[in-house]
mmCIF file of C-alpha atoms in Angstrom:
data_model
loop_
_atom_site.group_PDB
_atom_site.id
_atom_site.type_symbol
_atom_site.label_atom_id
_atom_site.label_comp_id
_atom_site.label_asym_id
_atom_site.label_seq_id
_atom_site.Cartn_x
_atom_site.Cartn_y
_atom_site.Cartn_z
ATOM 1 C CA MET A 1 115.559 -117.841 90.963
ATOM 2 C CA ILE A 2 115.274 -120.237 88.009
ATOM 3 C CA ALA A 3 114.702 -123.144 90.383
ATOM 4 C CA ALA A 4 112.001 -121.208 92.226
ATOM 5 C CA ARG A 5 110.212 -120.374 88.979
ATOM 6 C CA ALA A 6 110.416 -123.987 87.849
ATOM 7 C CA SER A 7 108.946 -125.146 91.159
ATOM 8 C CA LEU A 8 106.122 -122.604 90.902
ATOM 9 C CA LEU A 9 105.357 -123.704 87.341
ATOM 10 C CA ALA A 10 105.281 -127.351 88.425
ATOM 11 C CA LEU A 11 102.857 -126.536 91.234
ATOM 12 C CA LEU A 12 100.586 -124.651 88.845
ATOM 13 C CA VAL A 13 100.602 -127.563 86.394
ATOM 14 C CA CYS A 14 99.786 -130.033 89.175
ATOM 15 C CA TRP A 15 96.985 -127.780 90.435
ATOM 16 C CA ALA A 16 95.509 -127.452 86.957
ATOM 17 C CA PHE A 17 95.658 -131.225 86.453
ATOM 18 C CA ALA A 18 93.993 -131.883 89.798
ATOM 19 C CA ALA A 19 91.274 -129.352 89.048
ATOM 20 C CA HIS A 20 90.350 -131.238 85.883
ATOM 21 C CA ALA A 21 90.851 -134.753 87.220
ATOM 22 C CA ASP A 22 87.898 -137.105 87.165
ATOM 23 C CA VAL A 23 85.944 -137.684 90.362
ATOM 24 C CA ALA A 24 87.125 -140.910 91.980
ATOM 25 C CA VAL A 25 84.721 -143.831 91.904
ATOM 26 C CA PRO A 26 83.570 -144.400 95.511
ATOM 27 C CA PRO A 27 84.122 -147.847 97.005
ATOM 28 C CA LEU A 28 81.091 -150.127 96.912
ATOM 29 C CA SER A 29 80.390 -150.092 100.649
ATOM 30 C CA GLY A 30 76.733 -151.065 100.397
ATOM 31 C CA ARG A 31 73.660 -151.052 98.209
ATOM 32 C CA VAL A 32 73.145 -147.377 99.040
ATOM 33 C CA VAL A 33 76.173 -145.058 99.047
ATOM 34 C CA ASP A 34 75.404 -141.458 100.040
ATOM 35 C CA GLN A 35 78.389 -139.123 100.053
ATOM 36 C CA THR A 36 76.261 -136.042 100.723
ATOM 37 C CA GLY A 37 74.463 -136.938 103.947
ATOM 38 C CA THR A 38 71.131 -136.434 102.193
ATOM 39 C CA LEU A 39 69.560 -139.691 103.361
ATOM 40 C CA SER A 40 69.022 -140.530 107.008
ATOM 41 C CA ALA A 41 70.140 -143.820 108.519
ATOM 42 C CA GLY A 42 66.507 -144.934 108.449
ATOM 43 C CA ASP A 43 66.179 -144.050 104.766
ATOM 44 C CA ILE A 44 69.304 -146.022 103.900
ATOM 45 C CA SER A 45 68.177 -148.983 105.982
ATOM 46 C CA ALA A 46 64.746 -149.097 104.322
ATOM 47 C CA LEU A 47 66.221 -148.827 100.816
ATOM 48 C CA THR A 48 68.831 -151.449 101.593
ATOM 49 C CA GLN A 49 66.184 -153.870 102.845
ATOM 50 C CA SER A 50 64.102 -153.428 99.689
ATOM 51 C CA LEU A 51 67.134 -154.023 97.475
ATOM 52 C CA GLU A 52 68.213 -157.056 99.496
ATOM 53 C CA ASN A 53 64.727 -158.513 99.122
ATOM 54 C CA LEU A 54 64.881 -157.936 95.369
ATOM 55 C CA GLU A 55 68.188 -159.770 95.098
ATOM 56 C CA ARG A 56 66.911 -162.727 97.113
ATOM 57 C CA ARG A 57 63.725 -162.870 95.069
ATOM 58 C CA LYS A 58 65.004 -162.230 91.539
ATOM 59 C CA GLY A 59 68.801 -162.345 91.721
ATOM 60 C CA SER A 60 69.081 -158.833 90.246
ATOM 61 C CA GLN A 61 71.174 -156.159 91.934
ATOM 62 C CA VAL A 62 70.296 -152.464 92.145
ATOM 63 C CA ALA A 63 72.474 -149.830 93.797
ATOM 64 C CA VAL A 64 72.077 -146.133 94.624
ATOM 65 C CA LEU A 65 74.871 -143.568 94.629
ATOM 66 C CA ILE A 66 74.503 -139.920 95.692
ATOM 67 C CA VAL A 67 77.499 -137.635 95.140
ATOM 68 C CA PRO A 68 77.903 -133.855 95.352
ATOM 69 C CA THR A 69 79.087 -133.481 91.745
ATOM 70 C CA THR A 70 80.489 -135.387 88.795
ATOM 71 C CA ALA A 71 82.362 -132.360 87.377
ATOM 72 C CA PRO A 72 84.309 -132.105 85.182
ATOM 73 C CA GLU A 73 82.650 -135.193 83.715
ATOM 74 C CA SER A 74 79.066 -135.427 82.592
ATOM 75 C CA ILE A 75 76.851 -137.635 84.717
ATOM 76 C CA GLU A 76 76.720 -140.120 81.820
ATOM 77 C CA GLN A 77 80.509 -140.477 81.775
ATOM 78 C CA PHE A 78 80.730 -140.769 85.545
ATOM 79 C CA SER A 79 77.872 -143.235 85.975
ATOM 80 C CA ILE A 80 79.223 -145.659 83.373
ATOM 81 C CA ARG A 81 82.621 -145.558 85.106
ATOM 82 C CA VAL A 82 80.911 -146.411 88.398
ATOM 83 C CA ALA A 83 78.866 -149.171 86.759
ATOM 84 C CA GLU A 84 81.976 -150.709 85.189
ATOM 85 C CA ALA A 85 83.845 -150.553 88.506
ATOM 86 C CA TRP A 86 81.033 -151.842 90.732
ATOM 87 C CA LYS A 87 79.792 -154.509 88.268
ATOM 88 C CA ILE A 88 76.286 -154.550 89.696
ATOM 89 C CA GLY A 89 74.226 -157.552 88.563
ATOM 90 C CA ARG A 90 74.991 -161.198 87.980
ATOM 91 C CA LYS A 91 77.823 -162.273 85.727
ATOM 92 C CA ARG A 92 76.666 -163.267 82.224
ATOM 93 C CA ILE A 93 73.090 -162.248 83.132
ATOM 94 C CA ASP A 94 73.971 -158.570 83.565
ATOM 95 C CA ASP A 95 70.754 -157.811 85.454
ATOM 96 C CA GLY A 96 71.977 -154.772 87.355
ATOM 97 C CA ALA A 97 70.821 -151.159 87.557
ATOM 98 C CA LEU A 98 72.400 -148.096 89.127
ATOM 99 C CA LEU A 99 70.708 -144.862 90.206
ATOM 100 C CA VAL A 100 73.210 -141.992 90.384
ATOM 101 C CA VAL A 101 72.279 -138.565 91.797
ATOM 102 C CA ALA A 102 74.656 -135.588 91.522
ATOM 103 C CA LYS A 103 72.994 -133.308 94.054
ATOM 104 C CA ASN A 104 74.910 -130.061 93.508
ATOM 105 C CA ASP A 105 74.696 -130.484 89.728
ATOM 106 C CA ARG A 106 70.937 -131.165 90.007
ATOM 107 C CA LYS A 107 71.323 -134.137 87.678
ATOM 108 C CA LEU A 108 70.569 -137.832 87.934
ATOM 109 C CA ARG A 109 70.836 -140.956 85.822
ATOM 110 C CA ILE A 110 69.622 -144.546 85.762
ATOM 111 C CA GLU A 111 72.301 -146.836 84.317
ATOM 112 C CA VAL A 112 70.974 -150.173 83.058
ATOM 113 C CA GLY A 113 72.817 -153.476 82.582
ATOM 114 C CA TYR A 114 72.597 -155.403 79.328
ATOM 115 C CA GLY A 115 70.270 -158.022 80.793
ATOM 116 C CA LEU A 116 67.620 -155.481 81.853
ATOM 117 C CA GLU A 117 67.598 -153.307 78.742
ATOM 118 C CA GLY A 118 64.603 -155.195 77.355
ATOM 119 C CA ALA A 119 62.437 -154.280 80.364
ATOM 120 C CA LEU A 120 64.065 -151.182 81.821
ATOM 121 C CA THR A 121 64.318 -149.472 78.434
ATOM 122 C CA ASP A 122 65.656 -145.978 77.876
ATOM 123 C CA VAL A 123 62.082 -144.711 77.598
ATOM 124 C CA THR A 124 61.011 -146.455 80.810
ATOM 125 C CA ALA A 125 64.055 -145.160 82.700
ATOM 126 C CA SER A 126 63.334 -141.644 81.411
ATOM 127 C CA ARG A 127 59.721 -141.811 82.590
ATOM 128 C CA ILE A 128 60.800 -143.024 86.042
ATOM 129 C CA ILE A 129 63.151 -140.059 86.293
ATOM 130 C CA ASN A 130 60.832 -137.359 84.939
ATOM 131 C CA GLU A 131 57.487 -138.565 86.278
ATOM 132 C CA ILE A 132 58.439 -140.094 89.627
ATOM 133 C CA ILE A 133 61.814 -138.859 90.916
ATOM 134 C CA VAL A 134 62.178 -135.304 89.579
ATOM 135 C CA PRO A 135 58.854 -133.944 90.939
ATOM 136 C CA LYS A 136 59.832 -134.994 94.459
ATOM 137 C CA PHE A 137 63.354 -133.610 94.059
ATOM 138 C CA ARG A 138 61.947 -130.264 92.962
ATOM 139 C CA SER A 139 59.910 -130.096 96.149
ATOM 140 C CA GLY A 140 62.992 -130.905 98.235
ATOM 141 C CA ASP A 141 61.938 -134.460 99.060
ATOM 142 C CA PHE A 142 65.136 -136.262 98.066
ATOM 143 C CA ALA A 143 64.551 -139.319 100.228
ATOM 144 C CA GLY A 144 61.041 -139.688 98.836
ATOM 145 C CA GLY A 145 62.268 -139.279 95.274
ATOM 146 C CA VAL A 146 64.988 -141.888 95.617
ATOM 147 C CA SER A 147 62.656 -144.304 97.402
ATOM 148 C CA ALA A 148 59.857 -143.905 94.837
ATOM 149 C CA GLY A 149 62.315 -144.271 91.946
ATOM 150 C CA VAL A 150 63.873 -147.395 93.408
ATOM 151 C CA GLU A 151 60.429 -148.860 94.081
ATOM 152 C CA ARG A 152 59.461 -148.347 90.442
ATOM 153 C CA ILE A 153 62.738 -149.848 89.191
ATOM 154 C CA ILE A 154 62.108 -152.883 91.388
ATOM 155 C CA GLY A 155 58.576 -153.155 89.994
ATOM 156 C CA VAL A 156 59.893 -153.213 86.446
ATOM 157 C CA ILE A 157 62.506 -155.849 87.278
ATOM 158 C CA ASP A 158 59.890 -157.983 89.041
ATOM 159 C CA GLY A 159 57.953 -158.083 85.778
ATOM 160 C CA GLU A 160 60.961 -159.304 83.797
ATOM 161 C CA LYS A 161 61.518 -163.028 83.259
ATOM 162 C CA LEU A 162 65.024 -163.718 84.571
ATOM 163 C CA PRO A 163 66.973 -166.840 85.592
ATOM 164 C CA ALA A 164 66.153 -167.931 89.122
ATOM 165 C CA PRO A 165 68.632 -166.668 91.746
ATOM 166 C CA ARG A 166 69.723 -170.165 92.769
ATOM 167 C CA GLN A 167 73.443 -169.368 92.796
ATOM 168 C CA GLN A 168 72.781 -166.160 94.682
ATOM 169 C CA GLU A 169 70.827 -168.008 97.346
ATOM 170 C CA ASN A 170 73.618 -170.557 97.741
ATOM 171 C CA SER A 171 76.116 -167.736 98.121
ATOM 172 C CA GLY A 172 73.961 -166.211 100.840
ATOM 173 C CA LEU A 173 74.036 -169.471 102.802
ATOM 174 C CA LEU A 174 77.754 -169.823 102.329
ATOM 175 C CA ASP A 175 78.223 -166.358 103.771
ATOM 176 C CA HIS A 176 77.059 -167.790 107.096
ATOM 177 C CA ILE A 177 79.546 -170.688 106.969
ATOM 178 C CA ASP A 178 82.789 -168.957 107.788
ATOM 179 C CA PRO A 179 85.466 -171.611 108.416
ATOM 180 C CA LEU A 180 87.594 -169.034 110.223
ATOM 181 C CA ASN A 181 84.834 -167.963 112.600
ATOM 182 C CA PRO A 182 86.128 -168.576 116.155
ATOM 183 C CA PHE A 183 82.925 -170.374 117.187
ATOM 184 C CA VAL A 184 83.172 -172.703 114.186
ATOM 185 C CA LEU A 185 86.832 -173.375 114.921
ATOM 186 C CA PHE A 186 86.046 -174.080 118.577
ATOM 187 C CA ALA A 187 83.288 -176.546 117.657
ATOM 188 C CA VAL A 188 85.577 -178.330 115.167
ATOM 189 C CA PHE A 189 88.362 -178.374 117.771
ATOM 190 C CA ILE A 190 86.134 -180.030 120.400
ATOM 191 C CA MET A 191 84.611 -182.546 117.998
ATOM 192 C CA GLY A 192 87.998 -183.297 116.449
ATOM 193 C CA GLY A 193 89.564 -183.808 119.859
ATOM 194 C CA ILE A 194 86.908 -186.337 120.811
ATOM 195 C CA LEU A 195 87.207 -188.238 117.520
ATOM 196 C CA ARG A 196 91.002 -188.125 117.615
ATOM 197 C CA ALA A 197 91.051 -189.510 121.160
ATOM 198 C CA THR A 198 88.558 -192.235 120.255
ATOM 199 C CA LEU A 199 89.770 -193.277 116.806
ATOM 200 C CA GLY A 200 93.363 -192.089 116.720
ATOM 201 C CA ARG A 201 94.903 -189.028 115.092
ATOM 202 C CA LEU A 202 94.601 -190.012 111.414
ATOM 203 C CA ILE A 203 91.249 -191.826 111.466
ATOM 204 C CA GLY A 204 89.768 -189.240 113.849
ATOM 205 C CA SER A 205 90.887 -186.386 111.612
ATOM 206 C CA ILE A 206 89.401 -188.071 108.535
ATOM 207 C CA ALA A 207 86.132 -188.644 110.416
ATOM 208 C CA ALA A 208 86.036 -185.004 111.558
ATOM 209 C CA GLY A 209 86.733 -183.683 108.054
ATOM 210 C CA GLY A 210 84.108 -185.952 106.525
ATOM 211 C CA THR A 211 81.468 -185.022 109.106
ATOM 212 C CA VAL A 212 82.038 -181.282 108.743
ATOM 213 C CA GLY A 213 82.121 -181.577 104.955
ATOM 214 C CA LEU A 214 78.802 -183.445 104.884
ATOM 215 C CA LEU A 215 77.182 -180.843 107.143
ATOM 216 C CA ALA A 216 78.468 -178.043 104.909
ATOM 217 C CA TRP A 217 77.155 -179.792 101.798
ATOM 218 C CA PHE A 218 73.750 -180.369 103.441
ATOM 219 C CA ILE A 219 73.422 -176.705 104.468
ATOM 220 C CA ALA A 220 74.955 -174.962 101.442
ATOM 221 C CA GLY A 221 74.331 -177.466 98.657
ATOM 222 C CA SER A 222 77.773 -176.785 97.202
ATOM 223 C CA LEU A 223 80.066 -179.786 96.753
ATOM 224 C CA ALA A 224 83.157 -177.665 96.115
ATOM 225 C CA ALA A 225 82.612 -175.572 99.244
ATOM 226 C CA SER A 226 81.927 -178.639 101.381
ATOM 227 C CA ILE A 227 85.168 -180.299 100.200
ATOM 228 C CA ILE A 228 87.176 -177.181 101.048
ATOM 229 C CA ILE A 229 85.574 -176.873 104.486
ATOM 230 C CA GLY A 230 86.060 -180.592 105.113
ATOM 231 C CA VAL A 231 89.772 -180.369 104.253
ATOM 232 C CA ILE A 232 90.143 -177.391 106.604
ATOM 233 C CA ALA A 233 88.453 -179.411 109.377
ATOM 234 C CA PHE A 234 90.768 -182.386 108.689
ATOM 235 C CA ILE A 235 93.908 -180.236 108.889
ATOM 236 C CA PHE A 236 92.668 -178.389 111.958
ATOM 237 C CA THR A 237 91.945 -181.692 113.735
ATOM 238 C CA MET A 238 95.326 -183.166 112.777
ATOM 239 C CA LEU A 239 97.147 -180.125 114.132
ATOM 240 C CA GLY A 240 94.730 -179.348 116.949
ATOM 241 C CA ASP A 241 97.040 -180.189 119.814
ATOM 242 C CA SER A 242 99.901 -178.246 118.230
ATOM 243 C CA ILE A 243 97.669 -175.189 117.813
ATOM 244 C CA ALA A 244 96.488 -175.404 121.406
ATOM 245 C CA SER A 245 100.013 -175.702 122.785
ATOM 246 C CA SER A 246 101.376 -172.853 120.660
ATOM 247 C CA SER A 247 98.571 -170.520 121.731
ATOM 248 C CA GLY A 248 99.216 -171.239 125.385
ATOM 249 C CA GLY A 249 95.507 -171.300 126.089
ATOM 250 C CA GLY A 250 95.467 -167.531 126.523
ATOM 251 C CA GLY A 251 94.646 -166.279 123.057
ATOM 252 C CA SER A 252 91.835 -163.852 122.434
ATOM 253 C CA TYR A 253 89.750 -162.986 119.400
ATOM 254 C CA SER A 254 89.075 -159.501 118.155
ATOM 255 C CA GLY A 255 87.144 -158.622 115.050
ATOM 256 C CA SER A 256 86.380 -155.454 113.158
ATOM 257 C CA SER A 257 82.833 -154.186 113.032
ATOM 258 C CA SER A 258 81.035 -153.428 109.786
ATOM 259 C CA SER A 259 77.546 -152.562 108.655
ATOM 260 C CA SER A 260 75.209 -155.452 107.946
ATOM 261 C CA ASP A 261 75.046 -154.512 104.271
ATOM 262 C CA SER A 262 78.636 -153.588 103.462
ATOM 263 C CA GLY A 263 79.939 -156.772 105.055
ATOM 264 C CA GLY A 264 78.240 -159.030 102.524
ATOM 265 C CA PHE A 265 77.443 -157.043 99.400
ATOM 266 C CA SER A 266 79.507 -156.845 96.243
ATOM 267 C CA GLY A 267 78.824 -156.616 92.544
ATOM 268 C CA GLY A 268 78.254 -159.963 90.885
ATOM 269 C CA GLY A 269 80.166 -159.139 87.717
ATOM 270 C CA GLY A 270 77.404 -157.645 85.577
ATOM 271 C CA SER A 271 78.194 -155.613 82.457
ATOM 272 C CA PHE A 272 76.796 -152.288 81.259
ATOM 273 C CA GLY A 273 76.683 -150.796 77.792
ATOM 274 C CA GLY A 274 75.407 -147.275 78.384
ATOM 275 C CA GLY A 275 71.687 -148.052 78.399
ATOM 276 C CA GLY A 276 69.447 -145.944 80.579
ATOM 277 C CA ALA A 277 68.416 -142.305 80.831
ATOM 278 C CA SER A 278 69.429 -139.016 82.442
ATOM 279 C CA GLY A 279 67.495 -136.063 83.804
ATOM 280 C CA SER A 280 67.716 -132.877 85.844
ATOM 281 C CA TRP A 281 65.587 -130.822 88.200
#
Protein backbone atom coordinates (compact mmCIF):
# COMPACT_ATOMS: atom_id res chain seq x y z
CA MET A 1 0.00 0.00 0.00
CA ILE A 2 2.83 2.40 0.88
CA ALA A 3 4.53 1.65 -2.43
CA ALA A 4 1.30 2.28 -4.32
CA ARG A 5 0.79 5.62 -2.59
CA ALA A 6 4.38 6.62 -3.29
CA SER A 7 3.94 5.75 -6.97
CA LEU A 8 0.71 7.75 -7.15
CA LEU A 9 2.38 10.75 -5.51
CA ALA A 10 5.28 10.54 -7.97
CA LEU A 11 2.88 10.48 -10.91
CA LEU A 12 1.02 13.51 -9.57
CA VAL A 13 4.28 15.41 -9.12
CA CYS A 14 5.40 14.54 -12.66
CA TRP A 15 2.01 15.58 -14.04
CA ALA A 16 2.13 18.90 -12.20
CA PHE A 17 5.66 19.55 -13.46
CA ALA A 18 4.70 18.74 -17.04
CA ALA A 19 1.65 20.99 -16.82
CA HIS A 20 3.85 23.94 -15.90
CA ALA A 21 6.78 23.12 -18.17
CA ASP A 22 7.77 25.67 -20.77
CA VAL A 23 6.67 25.17 -24.36
CA ALA A 24 9.52 23.61 -26.33
CA VAL A 25 11.22 25.83 -28.88
CA PRO A 26 10.30 24.45 -32.33
CA PRO A 27 13.14 23.48 -34.65
CA LEU A 28 14.05 26.11 -37.24
CA SER A 29 12.73 24.24 -40.27
CA GLY A 30 12.29 27.28 -42.48
CA ARG A 31 11.74 31.01 -42.56
CA VAL A 32 8.06 30.43 -41.78
CA VAL A 33 7.14 27.86 -39.12
CA ASP A 34 3.39 27.38 -38.62
CA GLN A 35 2.43 24.83 -35.98
CA THR A 36 -1.27 25.65 -36.21
CA GLY A 37 -2.05 25.05 -39.88
CA THR A 38 -3.25 28.64 -40.19
CA LEU A 39 -1.28 29.46 -43.33
CA SER A 40 -1.75 27.63 -46.60
CA ALA A 41 1.16 26.20 -48.56
CA GLY A 42 0.81 29.13 -50.96
CA ASP A 43 0.93 31.64 -48.10
CA ILE A 44 4.08 30.06 -46.70
CA SER A 45 5.70 29.93 -50.12
CA ALA A 46 4.98 33.61 -50.82
CA LEU A 47 6.27 34.71 -47.41
CA THR A 48 9.35 32.54 -47.74
CA GLN A 49 10.15 34.03 -51.15
CA SER A 50 9.86 37.58 -49.81
CA LEU A 51 12.13 36.78 -46.87
CA GLU A 52 14.66 35.02 -49.10
CA ASN A 53 14.75 38.08 -51.35
CA LEU A 54 15.34 40.30 -48.33
CA GLU A 55 18.27 38.19 -47.19
CA ARG A 56 19.85 38.21 -50.64
CA ARG A 57 19.36 41.95 -50.95
CA LYS A 58 20.25 43.18 -47.46
CA GLY A 59 21.72 40.20 -45.61
CA SER A 60 19.12 40.52 -42.82
CA GLN A 61 17.07 37.53 -41.70
CA VAL A 62 13.41 37.62 -40.66
CA ALA A 63 11.44 34.60 -39.49
CA VAL A 64 7.79 33.93 -38.63
CA LEU A 65 6.56 31.51 -35.99
CA ILE A 66 2.90 30.67 -35.30
CA VAL A 67 2.14 28.49 -32.28
CA PRO A 68 -1.11 27.60 -30.51
CA THR A 69 0.00 28.97 -27.13
CA THR A 70 3.03 30.03 -25.13
CA ALA A 71 1.44 29.16 -21.75
CA PRO A 72 2.55 29.07 -19.02
CA GLU A 73 5.08 31.63 -20.25
CA SER A 74 4.25 35.10 -21.48
CA ILE A 75 4.79 35.67 -25.17
CA GLU A 76 7.75 37.93 -24.29
CA GLN A 77 9.49 35.13 -22.39
CA PHE A 78 8.79 32.57 -25.10
CA SER A 79 9.78 34.75 -28.04
CA ILE A 80 13.15 35.69 -26.55
CA ARG A 81 13.85 31.99 -25.93
CA VAL A 82 13.06 31.27 -29.58
CA ALA A 83 15.19 34.20 -30.74
CA GLU A 84 18.15 33.04 -28.65
CA ALA A 85 17.79 29.47 -29.95
CA TRP A 86 17.26 30.32 -33.62
CA LYS A 87 19.84 33.16 -33.73
CA ILE A 88 18.17 34.91 -36.64
CA GLY A 89 20.38 37.55 -38.29
CA ARG A 90 24.05 37.78 -39.10
CA LYS A 91 26.69 37.21 -36.46
CA ARG A 92 28.10 40.45 -35.02
CA ILE A 93 25.61 42.45 -37.13
CA ASP A 94 22.57 41.07 -35.31
CA ASP A 95 20.17 42.21 -38.04
CA GLY A 96 17.41 39.70 -37.38
CA ALA A 97 13.72 40.02 -36.52
CA LEU A 98 11.17 37.45 -35.42
CA LEU A 99 7.37 37.65 -35.64
CA VAL A 100 5.72 35.31 -33.13
CA VAL A 101 1.95 34.70 -33.10
CA ALA A 102 0.27 32.72 -30.29
CA LYS A 103 -3.07 32.08 -31.97
CA ASN A 104 -5.07 30.60 -29.09
CA ASP A 105 -3.73 33.24 -26.69
CA ARG A 106 -4.61 35.99 -29.21
CA LYS A 107 -1.19 37.54 -28.68
CA LEU A 108 1.73 38.39 -30.93
CA ARG A 109 5.18 39.91 -30.68
CA ILE A 110 7.92 41.29 -32.90
CA GLU A 111 11.35 40.46 -31.46
CA VAL A 112 14.16 42.67 -32.78
CA GLY A 113 17.90 41.97 -32.93
CA TYR A 114 20.43 44.46 -31.59
CA GLY A 115 21.47 45.59 -35.07
CA LEU A 116 17.94 46.62 -36.10
CA GLU A 117 16.87 48.37 -32.91
CA GLY A 118 17.80 51.76 -34.37
CA ALA A 119 15.35 51.36 -37.27
CA LEU A 120 12.81 48.82 -36.05
CA THR A 121 12.33 50.60 -32.72
CA ASP A 122 9.89 49.53 -30.03
CA VAL A 123 7.51 52.27 -31.18
CA THR A 124 7.77 51.22 -34.83
CA ALA A 125 7.23 47.55 -33.97
CA SER A 126 4.21 48.51 -31.85
CA ARG A 127 2.68 50.50 -34.71
CA ILE A 128 3.20 47.61 -37.14
CA ILE A 129 1.38 45.32 -34.73
CA ASN A 130 -1.50 47.63 -33.79
CA GLU A 131 -2.05 49.44 -37.08
CA ILE A 132 -1.27 46.75 -39.65
CA ILE A 133 -1.46 43.22 -38.21
CA VAL A 134 -4.10 43.39 -35.46
CA PRO A 135 -6.92 44.87 -37.60
CA LYS A 136 -6.60 41.99 -40.06
CA PHE A 137 -6.40 39.42 -37.27
CA ARG A 138 -9.59 40.79 -35.73
CA SER A 139 -11.38 40.27 -39.03
CA GLY A 140 -10.09 36.69 -39.23
CA ASP A 141 -7.57 37.38 -41.98
CA PHE A 142 -4.50 35.81 -40.37
CA ALA A 143 -2.61 35.22 -43.60
CA GLY A 144 -3.21 38.82 -44.66
CA GLY A 145 -2.13 40.13 -41.27
CA VAL A 146 1.10 38.16 -41.23
CA SER A 147 1.88 39.07 -44.84
CA ALA A 148 1.19 42.79 -44.33
CA GLY A 149 3.23 42.82 -41.11
CA VAL A 150 6.18 41.07 -42.73
CA GLU A 151 6.00 43.42 -45.71
CA ARG A 152 6.19 46.43 -43.40
CA ILE A 153 9.09 44.93 -41.42
CA ILE A 154 10.93 44.36 -44.70
CA GLY A 155 10.24 47.96 -45.72
CA VAL A 156 11.77 49.25 -42.50
CA ILE A 157 14.85 47.05 -42.88
CA ASP A 158 15.27 48.15 -46.50
CA GLY A 159 15.54 51.73 -45.25
CA GLU A 160 18.29 50.86 -42.77
CA LYS A 161 21.95 51.23 -43.77
CA LEU A 162 23.50 47.81 -43.14
CA PRO A 163 26.71 46.05 -44.23
CA ALA A 164 26.39 44.53 -47.68
CA PRO A 165 25.47 40.82 -47.66
CA ARG A 166 28.69 39.75 -49.38
CA GLN A 167 29.37 36.82 -47.05
CA GLN A 168 25.76 35.73 -47.31
CA GLU A 169 25.93 35.72 -51.09
CA ASN A 170 29.12 33.66 -51.02
CA SER A 171 27.45 31.19 -48.69
CA GLY A 172 24.54 30.89 -51.10
CA LEU A 173 26.91 29.96 -53.93
CA LEU A 174 28.74 27.49 -51.76
CA ASP A 175 25.45 25.80 -50.98
CA HIS A 176 25.36 24.72 -54.62
CA ILE A 177 28.89 23.26 -54.50
CA ASP A 178 28.34 20.07 -52.57
CA PRO A 179 31.52 17.95 -52.78
CA LEU A 180 29.53 14.88 -51.77
CA ASN A 181 26.89 15.31 -54.47
CA PRO A 182 26.93 12.12 -56.59
CA PHE A 183 27.04 14.10 -59.85
CA VAL A 184 30.03 16.11 -58.62
CA LEU A 185 31.79 12.95 -57.49
CA PHE A 186 31.10 11.28 -60.84
CA ALA A 187 32.51 14.25 -62.77
CA VAL A 188 35.63 14.33 -60.57
CA PHE A 189 35.99 10.55 -60.96
CA ILE A 190 35.90 10.75 -64.77
CA MET A 191 38.22 13.74 -65.00
CA GLY A 192 40.58 12.26 -62.42
CA GLY A 193 40.67 8.95 -64.25
CA ILE A 194 41.65 10.65 -67.49
CA LEU A 195 44.36 12.76 -65.83
CA ARG A 196 45.65 9.81 -63.82
CA ALA A 197 45.91 7.66 -66.95
CA THR A 198 47.65 10.45 -68.86
CA LEU A 199 49.98 11.87 -66.22
CA GLY A 200 50.29 9.07 -63.70
CA ARG A 201 48.61 8.58 -60.33
CA LEU A 202 50.39 11.29 -58.31
CA ILE A 203 50.73 14.01 -60.96
CA GLY A 204 47.22 13.30 -62.29
CA SER A 205 45.73 13.55 -58.81
CA ILE A 206 47.52 16.85 -58.16
CA ALA A 207 46.29 18.18 -61.51
CA ALA A 208 42.71 17.09 -60.75
CA GLY A 209 42.78 18.66 -57.27
CA GLY A 210 44.23 21.90 -58.61
CA THR A 211 41.70 22.13 -61.45
CA VAL A 212 38.71 21.49 -59.20
CA GLY A 213 40.05 23.89 -56.58
CA LEU A 214 40.48 26.67 -59.15
CA LEU A 215 36.95 26.14 -60.46
CA ALA A 216 35.57 26.27 -56.92
CA TRP A 217 37.49 29.47 -56.18
CA PHE A 218 36.27 31.06 -59.44
CA ILE A 219 32.62 30.21 -58.70
CA ALA A 220 32.49 30.79 -54.93
CA GLY A 221 35.25 33.35 -54.40
CA SER A 222 36.33 31.59 -51.21
CA LEU A 223 39.97 30.50 -51.01
CA ALA A 224 39.42 28.32 -47.95
CA ALA A 225 36.50 26.47 -49.54
CA SER A 226 38.37 25.98 -52.81
CA ILE A 227 41.37 24.49 -50.98
CA ILE A 228 39.13 22.05 -49.10
CA ILE A 229 37.30 21.02 -52.28
CA GLY A 230 40.60 20.69 -54.14
CA VAL A 231 42.03 18.40 -51.44
CA ILE A 232 38.88 16.26 -51.58
CA ALA A 233 39.27 16.00 -55.38
CA PHE A 234 42.96 15.04 -54.98
CA ILE A 235 42.17 12.28 -52.48
CA PHE A 236 39.23 11.03 -54.50
CA THR A 237 41.39 10.83 -57.65
CA MET A 238 44.22 9.06 -55.81
CA LEU A 239 41.83 6.45 -54.44
CA GLY A 240 39.46 6.37 -57.40
CA ASP A 241 40.27 2.88 -58.59
CA SER A 242 40.06 1.51 -55.05
CA ILE A 243 36.64 3.10 -54.57
CA ALA A 244 35.39 1.71 -57.87
CA SER A 245 36.59 -1.81 -57.10
CA SER A 246 35.17 -1.81 -53.57
CA SER A 247 31.76 -0.65 -54.79
CA GLY A 248 31.62 -3.40 -57.38
CA GLY A 249 30.09 -1.04 -59.89
CA GLY A 250 26.62 -1.73 -58.53
CA GLY A 251 26.17 0.97 -55.93
CA SER A 252 23.14 3.21 -55.90
CA TYR A 253 22.44 6.63 -54.46
CA SER A 254 19.45 7.53 -52.36
CA GLY A 255 18.81 10.88 -50.78
CA SER A 256 16.24 12.30 -48.41
CA SER A 257 13.83 14.92 -49.65
CA SER A 258 13.39 18.27 -47.95
CA SER A 259 11.63 21.54 -48.62
CA SER A 260 13.51 24.11 -50.67
CA ASP A 261 13.64 26.48 -47.71
CA SER A 262 14.38 24.17 -44.79
CA GLY A 263 17.25 22.54 -46.66
CA GLY A 264 19.31 25.72 -46.78
CA PHE A 265 18.12 28.09 -44.08
CA SER A 266 19.59 28.53 -40.63
CA GLY A 267 20.16 31.40 -38.25
CA GLY A 268 23.37 33.29 -38.87
CA GLY A 269 24.23 33.78 -35.22
CA GLY A 270 22.47 37.07 -34.49
CA SER A 271 21.84 38.24 -30.93
CA PHE A 272 18.70 39.67 -29.32
CA GLY A 273 18.30 41.80 -26.23
CA GLY A 274 14.54 41.97 -25.76
CA GLY A 275 13.84 44.87 -28.11
CA GLY A 276 10.53 44.92 -29.92
CA ALA A 277 6.85 45.11 -29.01
CA SER A 278 3.87 42.92 -28.14
CA GLY A 279 0.16 43.16 -28.83
CA SER A 280 -3.14 41.30 -28.73
CA TRP A 281 -6.41 41.16 -30.63
